[in-house]
Amino acid sequence: MSSPRTAGTAPRTALTRARVLESAVALADREGLGALTMRSLARELGIEAMSLYHHVANKEDLLDGVVDVVAAEIQEAVGELGPLADDAHPTAWKPALRRQILTARSVLLRHPWATTVLESRTSFSLHIVRYFDSLVGLMRHGGLSYDLVHHAMHALGSRALGFSQELFEPDGATAGSAAGGAAQAGADDAATAMLAQMAEQVPHMIEMLAEISHEGPDSTLGWCDDQTEFEFGLDLILDGLDRLAEREKS
């Protein structure tokens, strides 16, 4: 005996908060954070906008939710990391910390818009807190005192999550969409043109920009936050922490 549903049609997937958030992440990945509105998300799900409010209270709740999805993805990626070959060595904390942070960055590179949302949150999800706890655990396992670990977390700042908070960031530089590369290039060009008009006032900046270039624009999470610059800053901090940790032991 056939069911009341039309024969041959599949049942519609029940709308849940998890499905709403996963669709929101997919929309932001494809079209950028600016395209993520309650109305556009409703269209993505094929429902009326008012139906969304059964699952997310408002836009801020939606943003909290998508951060939680990305944070869970970071946690999962970090959890899949196996032990390092020299895991028992006293200084193993440094390569382990470096690998974990770069793993978090690899997730953010798949969701470049997420850095903007992360910077705007006033509270962190349990996934984020557990991630930071694992960083603290690595440093403590390496013999660093809680005092030095506390300094380390301040020094790392957003780098602990895999991105750099830029001092200068032209509008559009963090556009995380299919056109993100073009927006990034346009922002860089605009910034360079602005500085060129101020050449007499900022000669050192002009000379520096004329000499340097960033390769691999698709790997950026900000105006100058490419992979090379991120790892350069991260290694400076980790090397400094390593020296301070050795000084503590002596």
mmCIF file of C-alpha atoms in Angstrom:
data_model
loop_
_atom_site.group_PDB
_atom_site.id
_atom_site.type_symbol
_atom_site.label_atom_id
_atom_site.label_comp_id
_atom_site.label_asym_id
_atom_site.label_seq_id
_atom_site.Cartn_x
_atom_site.Cartn_y
_atom_site.Cartn_z
ATOM 1 C CA MET A 1 0.000 0.000 0.000
ATOM 2 C CA SER A 2 1.477 3.368 -1.003
ATOM 3 C CA SER A 3 2.036 6.136 1.501
ATOM 4 C CA PRO A 4 0.212 9.488 1.306
ATOM 5 C CA ARG A 5 3.373 10.952 -0.185
ATOM 6 C CA THR A 6 3.444 11.017 -3.985
ATOM 7 C CA ALA A 7 4.918 7.796 -5.301
ATOM 8 C CA GLY A 8 8.534 8.044 -6.393
ATOM 9 C CA THR A 9 9.350 11.247 -4.484
ATOM 10 C CA ALA A 10 11.933 11.337 -1.696
ATOM 11 C CA PRO A 11 10.969 12.747 1.716
ATOM 12 C CA ARG A 12 12.187 16.303 2.262
ATOM 13 C CA THR A 13 15.088 16.525 4.693
ATOM 14 C CA ALA A 14 13.865 17.925 7.996
ATOM 15 C CA LEU A 15 15.093 21.433 8.682
ATOM 16 C CA THR A 16 17.337 21.541 11.741
ATOM 17 C CA ARG A 17 19.704 24.118 13.214
ATOM 18 C CA ALA A 18 22.634 22.009 12.057
ATOM 19 C CA ARG A 19 21.355 21.967 8.482
ATOM 20 C CA VAL A 20 20.697 25.716 8.572
ATOM 21 C CA LEU A 21 24.258 26.420 9.767
ATOM 22 C CA GLU A 22 25.858 24.044 7.269
ATOM 23 C CA SER A 23 23.952 25.774 4.452
ATOM 24 C CA ALA A 24 25.036 29.174 5.798
ATOM 25 C CA VAL A 25 28.698 28.105 5.739
ATOM 26 C CA ALA A 26 28.313 26.768 2.181
ATOM 27 C CA LEU A 27 26.683 30.042 1.073
ATOM 28 C CA ALA A 28 29.440 32.161 2.637
ATOM 29 C CA ASP A 29 32.115 29.913 1.083
ATOM 30 C CA ARG A 30 30.565 30.333 -2.349
ATOM 31 C CA GLU A 31 29.462 33.974 -2.353
ATOM 32 C CA GLY A 32 31.207 35.681 0.560
ATOM 33 C CA LEU A 33 30.130 36.894 3.974
ATOM 34 C CA GLY A 34 28.280 39.892 2.535
ATOM 35 C CA ALA A 35 25.896 37.539 0.746
ATOM 36 C CA LEU A 36 24.964 35.754 3.972
ATOM 37 C CA THR A 37 21.630 37.293 4.968
ATOM 38 C CA MET A 38 18.567 35.694 6.490
ATOM 39 C CA ARG A 39 16.706 36.164 3.208
ATOM 40 C CA SER A 40 19.467 34.705 1.014
ATOM 41 C CA LEU A 41 19.895 31.770 3.398
ATOM 42 C CA ALA A 42 16.163 31.077 3.270
ATOM 43 C CA ARG A 43 16.360 31.007 -0.537
ATOM 44 C CA GLU A 44 19.338 28.646 -0.271
ATOM 45 C CA LEU A 45 17.224 26.288 1.836
ATOM 46 C CA GLY A 46 14.080 26.738 -0.253
ATOM 47 C CA ILE A 47 11.989 28.048 2.628
ATOM 48 C CA GLU A 48 10.358 31.252 3.796
ATOM 49 C CA ALA A 49 12.662 33.572 5.763
ATOM 50 C CA MET A 50 10.402 33.441 8.826
ATOM 51 C CA SER A 51 10.963 29.678 9.073
ATOM 52 C CA LEU A 52 14.619 30.323 9.862
ATOM 53 C CA TYR A 53 13.738 31.945 13.145
ATOM 54 C CA HIS A 54 12.710 28.582 14.547
ATOM 55 C CA HIS A 55 16.403 27.618 14.363
ATOM 56 C CA VAL A 56 18.396 30.865 14.684
ATOM 57 C CA ALA A 57 17.193 33.768 16.803
ATOM 58 C CA ASN A 58 18.702 36.512 14.629
ATOM 59 C CA LYS A 59 21.704 37.371 12.445
ATOM 60 C CA GLU A 60 24.090 37.448 15.419
ATOM 61 C CA ASP A 61 22.946 33.992 16.488
ATOM 62 C CA LEU A 62 23.522 32.837 12.914
ATOM 63 C CA LEU A 63 27.067 34.219 12.955
ATOM 64 C CA ASP A 64 27.750 32.586 16.316
ATOM 65 C CA GLY A 65 26.539 29.358 14.769
ATOM 66 C CA VAL A 66 28.690 29.467 11.637
ATOM 67 C CA VAL A 67 31.763 30.213 13.780
ATOM 68 C CA ASP A 68 30.874 27.146 15.825
ATOM 69 C CA VAL A 69 30.713 25.029 12.658
ATOM 70 C CA VAL A 70 34.152 26.223 11.533
ATOM 71 C CA ALA A 71 35.558 25.792 15.056
ATOM 72 C CA ALA A 72 34.246 22.220 15.136
ATOM 73 C CA GLU A 73 35.987 21.621 11.817
ATOM 74 C CA ILE A 74 39.240 22.926 13.312
ATOM 75 C CA GLN A 75 38.812 20.669 16.334
ATOM 76 C CA GLU A 76 38.205 17.673 14.085
ATOM 77 C CA ALA A 77 41.266 18.422 11.936
ATOM 78 C CA VAL A 78 43.482 18.874 14.993
ATOM 79 C CA GLY A 79 42.100 15.694 16.533
ATOM 80 C CA GLU A 80 43.213 13.729 13.482
ATOM 81 C CA LEU A 81 46.854 14.745 13.926
ATOM 82 C CA GLY A 82 49.034 11.846 14.952
ATOM 83 C CA PRO A 83 52.003 12.059 17.344
ATOM 84 C CA LEU A 84 55.252 13.557 16.094
ATOM 85 C CA ALA A 85 58.236 11.251 15.633
ATOM 86 C CA ASP A 86 60.141 12.935 18.492
ATOM 87 C CA ASP A 87 57.081 13.510 20.668
ATOM 88 C CA ALA A 88 58.969 12.585 23.856
ATOM 89 C CA HIS A 89 61.730 15.156 23.269
ATOM 90 C CA PRO A 90 61.612 18.100 25.715
ATOM 91 C CA THR A 91 61.360 20.637 22.874
ATOM 92 C CA ALA A 92 58.657 18.701 20.959
ATOM 93 C CA TRP A 93 56.074 21.237 22.141
ATOM 94 C CA LYS A 94 57.290 23.773 19.561
ATOM 95 C CA PRO A 95 56.839 21.715 16.356
ATOM 96 C CA ALA A 96 53.626 20.269 17.813
ATOM 97 C CA LEU A 97 52.245 23.750 18.497
ATOM 98 C CA ARG A 98 53.341 24.953 15.074
ATOM 99 C CA ARG A 99 51.659 22.008 13.340
ATOM 100 C CA GLN A 100 48.428 22.463 15.266
ATOM 101 C CA ILE A 101 48.223 26.181 14.471
ATOM 102 C CA LEU A 102 48.965 25.579 10.783
ATOM 103 C CA THR A 103 46.282 22.891 10.770
ATOM 104 C CA ALA A 104 43.781 25.443 12.097
ATOM 105 C CA ARG A 105 44.949 27.816 9.366
ATOM 106 C CA SER A 106 44.355 25.183 6.685
ATOM 107 C CA VAL A 107 40.712 25.061 7.780
ATOM 108 C CA LEU A 108 40.389 28.852 7.700
ATOM 109 C CA LEU A 109 41.837 28.916 4.192
ATOM 110 C CA ARG A 110 38.774 26.907 3.145
ATOM 111 C CA HIS A 111 36.543 29.511 4.845
ATOM 112 C CA PRO A 112 38.443 32.844 4.488
ATOM 113 C CA TRP A 113 35.365 34.868 5.492
ATOM 114 C CA ALA A 114 35.430 33.226 8.937
ATOM 115 C CA THR A 115 38.295 35.401 10.190
ATOM 116 C CA THR A 116 36.085 38.489 9.965
ATOM 117 C CA VAL A 117 33.364 36.769 11.975
ATOM 118 C CA LEU A 118 35.831 35.435 14.543
ATOM 119 C CA GLU A 119 37.148 38.956 15.160
ATOM 120 C CA SER A 120 33.619 40.241 15.741
ATOM 121 C CA ARG A 121 32.526 37.681 18.348
ATOM 122 C CA THR A 122 32.257 38.701 21.996
ATOM 123 C CA SER A 123 32.169 35.105 23.248
ATOM 124 C CA PHE A 124 33.724 31.833 22.153
ATOM 125 C CA SER A 125 32.137 28.463 21.559
ATOM 126 C CA LEU A 126 33.210 25.387 23.491
ATOM 127 C CA HIS A 127 35.075 24.180 20.391
ATOM 128 C CA ILE A 128 37.242 27.311 20.411
ATOM 129 C CA VAL A 129 37.882 27.087 24.146
ATOM 130 C CA ARG A 130 38.854 23.415 23.840
ATOM 131 C CA TYR A 131 41.194 24.279 20.975
ATOM 132 C CA PHE A 132 42.958 26.924 23.071
ATOM 133 C CA ASP A 133 43.081 24.493 25.978
ATOM 134 C CA SER A 134 44.949 22.024 23.757
ATOM 135 C CA LEU A 135 47.518 24.724 22.919
ATOM 136 C CA VAL A 136 48.012 25.430 26.613
ATOM 137 C CA GLY A 137 48.375 21.695 27.205
ATOM 138 C CA LEU A 138 51.103 21.368 24.562
ATOM 139 C CA MET A 139 53.127 24.169 26.120
ATOM 140 C CA ARG A 140 52.663 22.856 29.650
ATOM 141 C CA HIS A 141 53.704 19.376 28.480
ATOM 142 C CA GLY A 142 56.861 21.030 27.136
ATOM 143 C CA GLY A 143 57.679 22.415 30.577
ATOM 144 C CA LEU A 144 56.574 26.029 30.106
ATOM 145 C CA SER A 145 55.229 27.680 33.241
ATOM 146 C CA TYR A 146 51.661 28.975 33.286
ATOM 147 C CA ASP A 147 53.109 32.489 33.458
ATOM 148 C CA LEU A 148 55.045 31.978 30.211
ATOM 149 C CA VAL A 149 52.070 30.223 28.594
ATOM 150 C CA HIS A 150 49.924 33.238 29.479
ATOM 151 C CA HIS A 151 52.445 35.568 27.822
ATOM 152 C CA ALA A 152 52.571 33.217 24.837
ATOM 153 C CA MET A 153 48.826 33.332 24.275
ATOM 154 C CA HIS A 154 48.895 37.131 24.291
ATOM 155 C CA ALA A 155 51.846 37.201 21.886
ATOM 156 C CA LEU A 156 50.222 34.727 19.516
ATOM 157 C CA GLY A 157 46.887 36.516 19.517
ATOM 158 C CA SER A 158 44.848 35.591 16.451
ATOM 159 C CA ARG A 159 47.801 33.571 15.134
ATOM 160 C CA ALA A 160 46.841 30.891 17.647
ATOM 161 C CA LEU A 161 43.761 30.308 15.481
ATOM 162 C CA GLY A 162 45.681 30.532 12.215
ATOM 163 C CA PHE A 163 45.363 34.125 10.980
ATOM 164 C CA SER A 164 46.949 37.524 11.520
ATOM 165 C CA GLN A 165 45.031 40.640 12.511
ATOM 166 C CA GLU A 166 46.424 43.205 10.113
ATOM 167 C CA LEU A 167 47.369 46.718 11.197
ATOM 168 C CA PHE A 168 46.286 48.016 7.793
ATOM 169 C CA GLU A 169 43.493 46.270 5.922
ATOM 170 C CA PRO A 170 41.860 48.035 2.965
ATOM 171 C CA ASP A 171 38.117 47.561 2.428
ATOM 172 C CA GLY A 172 37.420 44.359 0.567
ATOM 173 C CA ALA A 173 40.715 42.704 1.453
ATOM 174 C CA THR A 174 38.985 39.962 3.415
ATOM 175 C CA ALA A 175 36.247 39.249 0.912
ATOM 176 C CA GLY A 176 35.801 35.512 1.226
ATOM 177 C CA SER A 177 33.962 34.639 -1.968
ATOM 178 C CA ALA A 178 34.495 33.155 -5.383
ATOM 179 C CA ALA A 179 35.628 36.629 -6.413
ATOM 180 C CA GLY A 180 37.816 37.009 -3.332
ATOM 181 C CA GLY A 181 41.042 36.926 -5.341
ATOM 182 C CA ALA A 182 39.903 39.804 -7.533
ATOM 183 C CA ALA A 183 38.692 41.785 -4.517
ATOM 184 C CA GLN A 184 42.039 41.163 -2.801
ATOM 185 C CA ALA A 185 43.986 42.361 -5.850
ATOM 186 C CA GLY A 186 41.757 45.437 -6.177
ATOM 187 C CA ALA A 187 42.235 46.294 -2.508
ATOM 188 C CA ASP A 188 46.020 45.924 -2.822
ATOM 189 C CA ASP A 189 46.062 48.145 -5.917
ATOM 190 C CA ALA A 190 43.947 50.789 -4.204
ATOM 191 C CA ALA A 191 46.196 50.811 -1.150
ATOM 192 C CA THR A 192 49.340 51.046 -3.269
ATOM 193 C CA ALA A 193 47.838 53.889 -5.328
ATOM 194 C CA MET A 194 46.900 55.762 -2.149
ATOM 195 C CA LEU A 195 50.435 55.453 -0.799
ATOM 196 C CA ALA A 196 51.898 56.513 -4.149
ATOM 197 C CA GLN A 197 49.973 59.778 -3.851
ATOM 198 C CA MET A 198 51.667 60.298 -0.480
ATOM 199 C CA ALA A 199 55.164 59.394 -1.723
ATOM 200 C CA GLU A 200 56.833 62.484 -0.282
ATOM 201 C CA GLN A 201 55.284 61.898 3.122
ATOM 202 C CA VAL A 202 55.909 58.105 3.288
ATOM 203 C CA PRO A 203 59.091 57.439 1.251
ATOM 204 C CA HIS A 204 60.118 54.325 3.197
ATOM 205 C CA MET A 205 56.730 52.681 2.704
ATOM 206 C CA ILE A 206 56.880 53.369 -1.026
ATOM 207 C CA GLU A 207 60.384 51.927 -1.334
ATOM 208 C CA MET A 208 59.362 48.815 0.621
ATOM 209 C CA LEU A 209 56.251 48.193 -1.483
ATOM 210 C CA ALA A 210 58.285 48.657 -4.665
ATOM 211 C CA GLU A 211 60.683 45.925 -3.552
ATOM 212 C CA ILE A 212 58.448 43.282 -1.987
ATOM 213 C CA SER A 213 55.731 41.121 -3.506
ATOM 214 C CA HIS A 214 53.478 38.426 -2.115
ATOM 215 C CA GLU A 215 53.220 35.200 -4.067
ATOM 216 C CA GLY A 216 50.193 32.913 -4.035
ATOM 217 C CA PRO A 217 47.339 35.431 -3.587
ATOM 218 C CA ASP A 218 44.863 32.558 -3.231
ATOM 219 C CA SER A 219 46.461 31.570 0.081
ATOM 220 C CA THR A 220 45.802 34.841 1.893
ATOM 221 C CA LEU A 221 43.505 35.614 4.830
ATOM 222 C CA GLY A 222 44.079 39.369 4.761
ATOM 223 C CA TRP A 223 45.906 42.166 2.977
ATOM 224 C CA CYS A 224 49.405 40.859 3.797
ATOM 225 C CA ASP A 225 48.501 37.637 5.581
ATOM 226 C CA ASP A 226 49.876 35.153 3.059
ATOM 227 C CA GLN A 227 51.362 31.833 4.116
ATOM 228 C CA THR A 228 54.961 33.090 4.137
ATOM 229 C CA GLU A 229 54.177 36.113 6.289
ATOM 230 C CA PHE A 230 52.027 34.065 8.669
ATOM 231 C CA GLU A 231 54.724 31.425 9.205
ATOM 232 C CA PHE A 232 57.411 34.118 9.541
ATOM 233 C CA GLY A 233 55.546 35.763 12.423
ATOM 234 C CA LEU A 234 54.613 32.451 14.006
ATOM 235 C CA ASP A 235 58.202 31.192 13.948
ATOM 236 C CA LEU A 236 59.511 34.429 15.479
ATOM 237 C CA ILE A 237 57.134 33.992 18.400
ATOM 238 C CA LEU A 238 57.821 30.269 18.846
ATOM 239 C CA ASP A 239 61.607 30.759 18.685
ATOM 240 C CA GLY A 240 61.360 33.493 21.304
ATOM 241 C CA LEU A 241 59.198 31.319 23.542
ATOM 242 C CA ASP A 242 61.689 28.477 23.162
ATOM 243 C CA ARG A 243 64.520 30.724 24.396
ATOM 244 C CA LEU A 244 62.421 31.937 27.322
ATOM 245 C CA ALA A 245 61.451 28.356 28.210
ATOM 246 C CA GLU A 246 65.129 27.339 28.293
ATOM 247 C CA ARG A 247 65.887 30.385 30.465
ATOM 248 C CA GLU A 248 63.132 29.321 32.899
ATOM 249 C CA LYS A 249 64.635 25.854 33.199
ATOM 250 C CA SER A 250 68.099 27.201 33.935
#
